[in-house]
Coordinates of C-alpha atoms in Angstrom, one line a residue:
X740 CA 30.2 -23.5 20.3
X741 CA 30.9 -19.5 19.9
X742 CA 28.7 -20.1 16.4
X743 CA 26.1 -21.6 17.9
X744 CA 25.6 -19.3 21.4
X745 CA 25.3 -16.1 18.2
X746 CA 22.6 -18.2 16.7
X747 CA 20.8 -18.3 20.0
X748 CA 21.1 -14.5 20.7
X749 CA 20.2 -13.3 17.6
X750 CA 17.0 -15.6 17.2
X751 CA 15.6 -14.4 20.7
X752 CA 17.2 -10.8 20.2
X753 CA 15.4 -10.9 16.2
X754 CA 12.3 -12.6 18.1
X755 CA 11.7 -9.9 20.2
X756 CA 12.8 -7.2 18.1
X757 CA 10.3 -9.0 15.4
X758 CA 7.7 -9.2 17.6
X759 CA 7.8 -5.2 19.0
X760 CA 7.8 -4.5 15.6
X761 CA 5.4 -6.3 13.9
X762 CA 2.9 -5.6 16.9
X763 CA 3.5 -2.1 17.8
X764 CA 5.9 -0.1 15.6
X765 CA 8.6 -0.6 17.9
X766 CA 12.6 0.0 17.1
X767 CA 14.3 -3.3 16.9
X768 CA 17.3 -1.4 18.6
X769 CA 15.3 -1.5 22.0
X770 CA 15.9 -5.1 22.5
X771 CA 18.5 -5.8 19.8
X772 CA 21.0 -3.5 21.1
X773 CA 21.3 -4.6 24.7
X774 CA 21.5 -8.0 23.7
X775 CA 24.6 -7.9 21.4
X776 CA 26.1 -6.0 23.5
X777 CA 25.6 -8.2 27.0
X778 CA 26.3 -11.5 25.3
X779 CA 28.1 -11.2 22.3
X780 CA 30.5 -8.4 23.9
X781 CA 29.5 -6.0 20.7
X782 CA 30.6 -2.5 20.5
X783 CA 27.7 -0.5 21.3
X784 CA 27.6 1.6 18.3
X785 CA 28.2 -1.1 16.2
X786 CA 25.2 -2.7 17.9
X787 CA 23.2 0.0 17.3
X788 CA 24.1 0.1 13.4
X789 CA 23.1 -3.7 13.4
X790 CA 19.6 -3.1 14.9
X791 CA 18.7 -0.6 13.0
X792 CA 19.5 -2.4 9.5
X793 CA 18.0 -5.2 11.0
X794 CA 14.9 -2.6 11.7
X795 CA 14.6 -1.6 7.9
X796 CA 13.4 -5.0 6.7
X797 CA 11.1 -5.8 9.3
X798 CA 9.4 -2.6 9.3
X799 CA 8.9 -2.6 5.7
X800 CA 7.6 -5.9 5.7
X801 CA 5.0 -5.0 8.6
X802 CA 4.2 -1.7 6.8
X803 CA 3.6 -3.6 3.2
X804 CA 1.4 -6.0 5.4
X805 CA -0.8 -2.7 7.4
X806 CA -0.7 -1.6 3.9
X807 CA -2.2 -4.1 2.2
X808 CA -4.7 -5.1 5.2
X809 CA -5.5 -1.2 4.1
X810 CA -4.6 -0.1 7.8
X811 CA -1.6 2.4 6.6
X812 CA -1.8 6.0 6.5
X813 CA 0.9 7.1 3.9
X814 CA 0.0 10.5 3.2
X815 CA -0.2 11.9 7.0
X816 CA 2.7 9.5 7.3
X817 CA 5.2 10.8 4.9
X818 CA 4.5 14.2 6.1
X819 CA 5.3 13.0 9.5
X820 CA 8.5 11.9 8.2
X821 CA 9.9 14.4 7.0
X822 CA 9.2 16.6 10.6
X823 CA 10.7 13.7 12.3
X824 CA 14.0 13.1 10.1
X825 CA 15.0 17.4 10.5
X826 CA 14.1 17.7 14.1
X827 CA 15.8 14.0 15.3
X828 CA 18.7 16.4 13.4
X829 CA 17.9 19.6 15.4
X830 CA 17.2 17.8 18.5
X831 CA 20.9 15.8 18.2
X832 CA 22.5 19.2 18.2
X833 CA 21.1 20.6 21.6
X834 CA 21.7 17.4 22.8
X835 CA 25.3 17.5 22.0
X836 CA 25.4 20.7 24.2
X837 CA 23.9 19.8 27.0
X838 CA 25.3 18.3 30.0
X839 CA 24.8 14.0 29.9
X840 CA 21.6 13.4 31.7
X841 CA 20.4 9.8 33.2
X842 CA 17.8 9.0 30.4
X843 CA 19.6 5.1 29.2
X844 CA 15.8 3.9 30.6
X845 CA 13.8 6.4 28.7
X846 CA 12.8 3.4 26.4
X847 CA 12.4 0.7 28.8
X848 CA 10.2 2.8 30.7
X849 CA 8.5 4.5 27.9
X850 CA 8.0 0.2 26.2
X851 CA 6.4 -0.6 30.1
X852 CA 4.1 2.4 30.1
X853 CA 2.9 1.6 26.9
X854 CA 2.4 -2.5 27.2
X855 CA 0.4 -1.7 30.3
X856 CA -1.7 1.2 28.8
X857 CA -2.7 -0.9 25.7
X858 CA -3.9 -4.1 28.6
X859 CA -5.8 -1.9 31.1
X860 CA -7.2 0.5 28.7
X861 CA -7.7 -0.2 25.4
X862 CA -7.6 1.6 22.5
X863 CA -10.7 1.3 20.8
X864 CA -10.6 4.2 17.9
X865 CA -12.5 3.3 15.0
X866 CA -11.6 4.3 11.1
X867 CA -14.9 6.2 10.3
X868 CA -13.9 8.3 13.8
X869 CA -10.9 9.2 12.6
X870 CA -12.1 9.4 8.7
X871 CA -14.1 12.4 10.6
X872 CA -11.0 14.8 11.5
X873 CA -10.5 17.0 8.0
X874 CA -7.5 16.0 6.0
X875 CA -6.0 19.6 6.5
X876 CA -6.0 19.4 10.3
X877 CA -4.3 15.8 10.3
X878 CA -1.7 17.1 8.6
X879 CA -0.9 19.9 10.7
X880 CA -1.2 17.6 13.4
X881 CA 1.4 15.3 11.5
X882 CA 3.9 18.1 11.2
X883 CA 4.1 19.3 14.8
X884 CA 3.5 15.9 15.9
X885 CA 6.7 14.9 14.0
X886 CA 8.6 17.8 15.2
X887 CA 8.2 16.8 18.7
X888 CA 8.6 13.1 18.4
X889 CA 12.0 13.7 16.2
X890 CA 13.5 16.8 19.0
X891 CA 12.8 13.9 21.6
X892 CA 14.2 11.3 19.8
X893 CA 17.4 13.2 18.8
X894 CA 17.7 14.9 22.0
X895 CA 17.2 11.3 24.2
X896 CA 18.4 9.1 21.7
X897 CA 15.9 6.5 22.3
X898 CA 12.0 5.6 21.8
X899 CA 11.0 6.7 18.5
X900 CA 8.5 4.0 17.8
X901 CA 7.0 4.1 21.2
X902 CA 6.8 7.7 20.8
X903 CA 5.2 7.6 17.7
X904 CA 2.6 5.1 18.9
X905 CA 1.5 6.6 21.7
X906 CA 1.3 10.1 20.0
X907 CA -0.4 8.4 17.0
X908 CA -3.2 6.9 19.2
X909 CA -3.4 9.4 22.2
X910 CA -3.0 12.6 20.5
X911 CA -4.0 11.9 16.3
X912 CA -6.6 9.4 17.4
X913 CA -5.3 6.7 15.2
X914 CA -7.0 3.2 15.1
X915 CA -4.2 1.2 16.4
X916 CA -3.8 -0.9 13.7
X917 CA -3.5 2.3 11.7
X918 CA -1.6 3.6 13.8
X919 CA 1.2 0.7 14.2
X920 CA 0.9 0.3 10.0
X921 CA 1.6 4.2 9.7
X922 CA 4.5 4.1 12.4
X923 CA 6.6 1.0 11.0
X924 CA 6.3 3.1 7.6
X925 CA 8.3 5.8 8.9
X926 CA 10.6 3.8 10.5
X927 CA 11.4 1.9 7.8
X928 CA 12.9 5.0 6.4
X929 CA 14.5 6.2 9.8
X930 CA 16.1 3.0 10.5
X931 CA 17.5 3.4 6.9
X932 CA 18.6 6.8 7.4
X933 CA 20.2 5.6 10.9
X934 CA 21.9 2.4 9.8
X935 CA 23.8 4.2 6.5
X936 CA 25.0 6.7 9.2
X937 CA 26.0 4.0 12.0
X938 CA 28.0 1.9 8.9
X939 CA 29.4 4.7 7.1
X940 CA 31.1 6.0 10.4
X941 CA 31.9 2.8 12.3
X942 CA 32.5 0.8 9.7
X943 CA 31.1 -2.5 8.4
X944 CA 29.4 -5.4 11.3
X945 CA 30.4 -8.9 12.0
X946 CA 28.7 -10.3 9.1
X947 CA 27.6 -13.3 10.6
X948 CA 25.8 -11.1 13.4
X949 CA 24.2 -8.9 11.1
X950 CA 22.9 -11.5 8.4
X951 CA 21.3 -13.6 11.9
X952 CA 19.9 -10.4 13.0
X953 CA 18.5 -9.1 10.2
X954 CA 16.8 -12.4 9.0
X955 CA 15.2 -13.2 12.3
X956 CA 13.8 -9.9 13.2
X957 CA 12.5 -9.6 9.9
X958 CA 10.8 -13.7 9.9
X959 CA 9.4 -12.4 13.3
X960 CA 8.1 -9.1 12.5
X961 CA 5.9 -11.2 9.6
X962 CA 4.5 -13.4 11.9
X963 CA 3.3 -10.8 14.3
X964 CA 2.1 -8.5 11.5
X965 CA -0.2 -11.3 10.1
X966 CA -1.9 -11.9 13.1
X967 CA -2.4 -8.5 14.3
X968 CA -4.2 -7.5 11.0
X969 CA -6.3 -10.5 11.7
X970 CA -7.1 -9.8 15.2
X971 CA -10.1 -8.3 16.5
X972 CA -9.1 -4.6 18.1
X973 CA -9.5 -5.6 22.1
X974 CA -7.3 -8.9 21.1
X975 CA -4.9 -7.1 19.7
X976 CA -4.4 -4.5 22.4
X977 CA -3.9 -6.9 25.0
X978 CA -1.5 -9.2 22.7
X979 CA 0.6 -5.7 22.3
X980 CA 0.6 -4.9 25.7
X981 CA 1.6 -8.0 27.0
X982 CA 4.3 -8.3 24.1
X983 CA 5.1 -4.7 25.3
X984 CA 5.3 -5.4 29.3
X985 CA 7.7 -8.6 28.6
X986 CA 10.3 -7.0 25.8
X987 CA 10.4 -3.9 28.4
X988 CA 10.8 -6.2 31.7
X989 CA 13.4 -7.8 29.7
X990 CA 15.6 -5.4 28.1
X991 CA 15.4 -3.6 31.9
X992 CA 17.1 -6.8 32.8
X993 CA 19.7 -7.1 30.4
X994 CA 20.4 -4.0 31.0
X995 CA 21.4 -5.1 34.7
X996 CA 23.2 -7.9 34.0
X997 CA 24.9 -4.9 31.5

C-alpha cells in the first residue's frame, strides 16, 4: 500500500512538474516540493534536493527538443547563466541577513500571474522581431537581466523559471517558444548546480522517491515539449496559461492542506 500511494504522488507530482516544465520553463520544485512533503511526510530540504534533480533531466530534454525545433537561444543564454548562478549567490547572502519575510507564495503567485497573462494576452513576438535587436545589446540585456532574476531568486528562494519567462518575453522580447527553449537551458544547469548542493549537505534521498520523481517529470516534460514546438503561437499560449493557472491553484492548495 505505502509503495503504491508513492507511485501515485510522484506520477501527478512528475506530471505537473513535467508539464510546467516542458510548457514554460518552470522549476519542477514548485509543484514537486509541496507534494513530497504534504503526502509522503518528506523533509523539506530533502524535497527540495529531489525536485531539483528531478528538474535537471526534464529541462535538458525540453531544451534538446527547443533546440532542435531551432527555438533555443544558447549564446544570450549562457551569458545569462553565468549572471544568474553569481547573483542567486549574492542575493542568498543578503538574504541570510535579513529579517524572515512572508514570501513562501512568491511562486504560487508569481505561476498564477503568469498562466493568466499568457490566456488574456498573448504573446505574439515573432523571430525576425527579435532577429532585429543587435547581438551586442541582447547581451547586455542578458547580463543585467540575469543579475536581477538570480538576486531575486537567491534573496526569495523561489521562482526562477517564472522569473525568467516573464523577463525573457516582457523585457528581452523573446518569442515564447524561444524564450521557454532558452529558459529550461539554464535551468538545466541551475537545477544541477542546486541538487549537488541539496545532496552533498543533506545527504542522499529515499531512492525509491527520487528514481519515481525523476522518471516522471522527465516522461512529462517530453510530452509537453513535443507539442509545444508543434503548436501554433496563440495555441500555445493559452495551453501554457491554463497549465500555468491549474499547477499554481494547486500547489496554493497543497500548500493549505500543508
Amino acid at each position: 500500500m505505502e509503495l503504491l500511494i508513492t507511485i501515485i504522488v510522484t506520477f501527478f507530482a512528475g506530471m505537473g512538474a513535467g508539464l510546467g516544465t516542458g510548457f514554460a520553463g518552470m522549476s519542477a520544485a514548485a509543484v514537486i516540493t509541496p507534494m513530497l512533503v504534504t503526502f509522503l511526510g518528506i523533509e523539506p530540504y530533502m524535497a527540495v534536493g529531489i525536485a531539483l534533480s528531478s528538474d535537471v533531466l526534464a529541462s535538458a530534454v525540453s531544451a534538446y527538443t527547443y533546440g532542435k525545433n531551432k527555438n533555443l537561444d544558447i549564446r544570450n543564454g549562457l551569458i545569462m547563466m553565468v549572471s544568474v548562478l553569481v547573483f542567486t549567490v549574492a542575493g542568498s547572502y543578503v538574504s541570510s541577513l535579513v529579517p524572515a519575510a512572508a514570501m513562501g507564495n512568491f511562486s504560487v503567485f508569481m505561476t498564477l500571474l503568469l498562466g493568466i497573462k499568457f490566456i488574456v494576452k498573448p504573446i505574439m513576438t515573432t523571430k525576425e522581431s527579435m532577429q532585429g535587436v543587435s547581438a551586442k545589446k541582447r547581451a547586455a540585456q542578458s547580463v543585467i537581466c540575469g543579475i536581477l532574476i538570480g538576486f531575486i531568486c537567491g534573496f526569495i528562494g523561489a521562482g526562477g523559471g517564472m522569473m525568467m519567462l516573464l523577463i525573457l518575453t516582457s523585457v528581452l522580447g523573446y518569442e515564447l517558444k524561444t524564450a521557454v527553449g532558452t529558459s529550461v537551458f539554464i535551468m538545466a544547469f541551475t537545477a544541477f548546480t542546486g541538487a549537488v548542493s541539496h545532496f552533498v549537505i543533506g545527504g542522499s534521498p529515499d531512492l525509491l522517491v527520487w528514481i519515481f520523481c525523476v522518471v516522471f517529470t522527465f516522461l512529462w516534460a517530453r510530452i509537453a515539449a513535443v507539442f509545444a514546438n508543434k503548436a501554433e503561437p496563440k495555441v500555445l499560449n493559452r495551453a501554457t496559461g491554463a497549465v500555468l493557472v491549474i499547477l499554481g491553484v494547486a500547489v496554493f492548495l497543497f500548500s493549505l492542506i500543508a
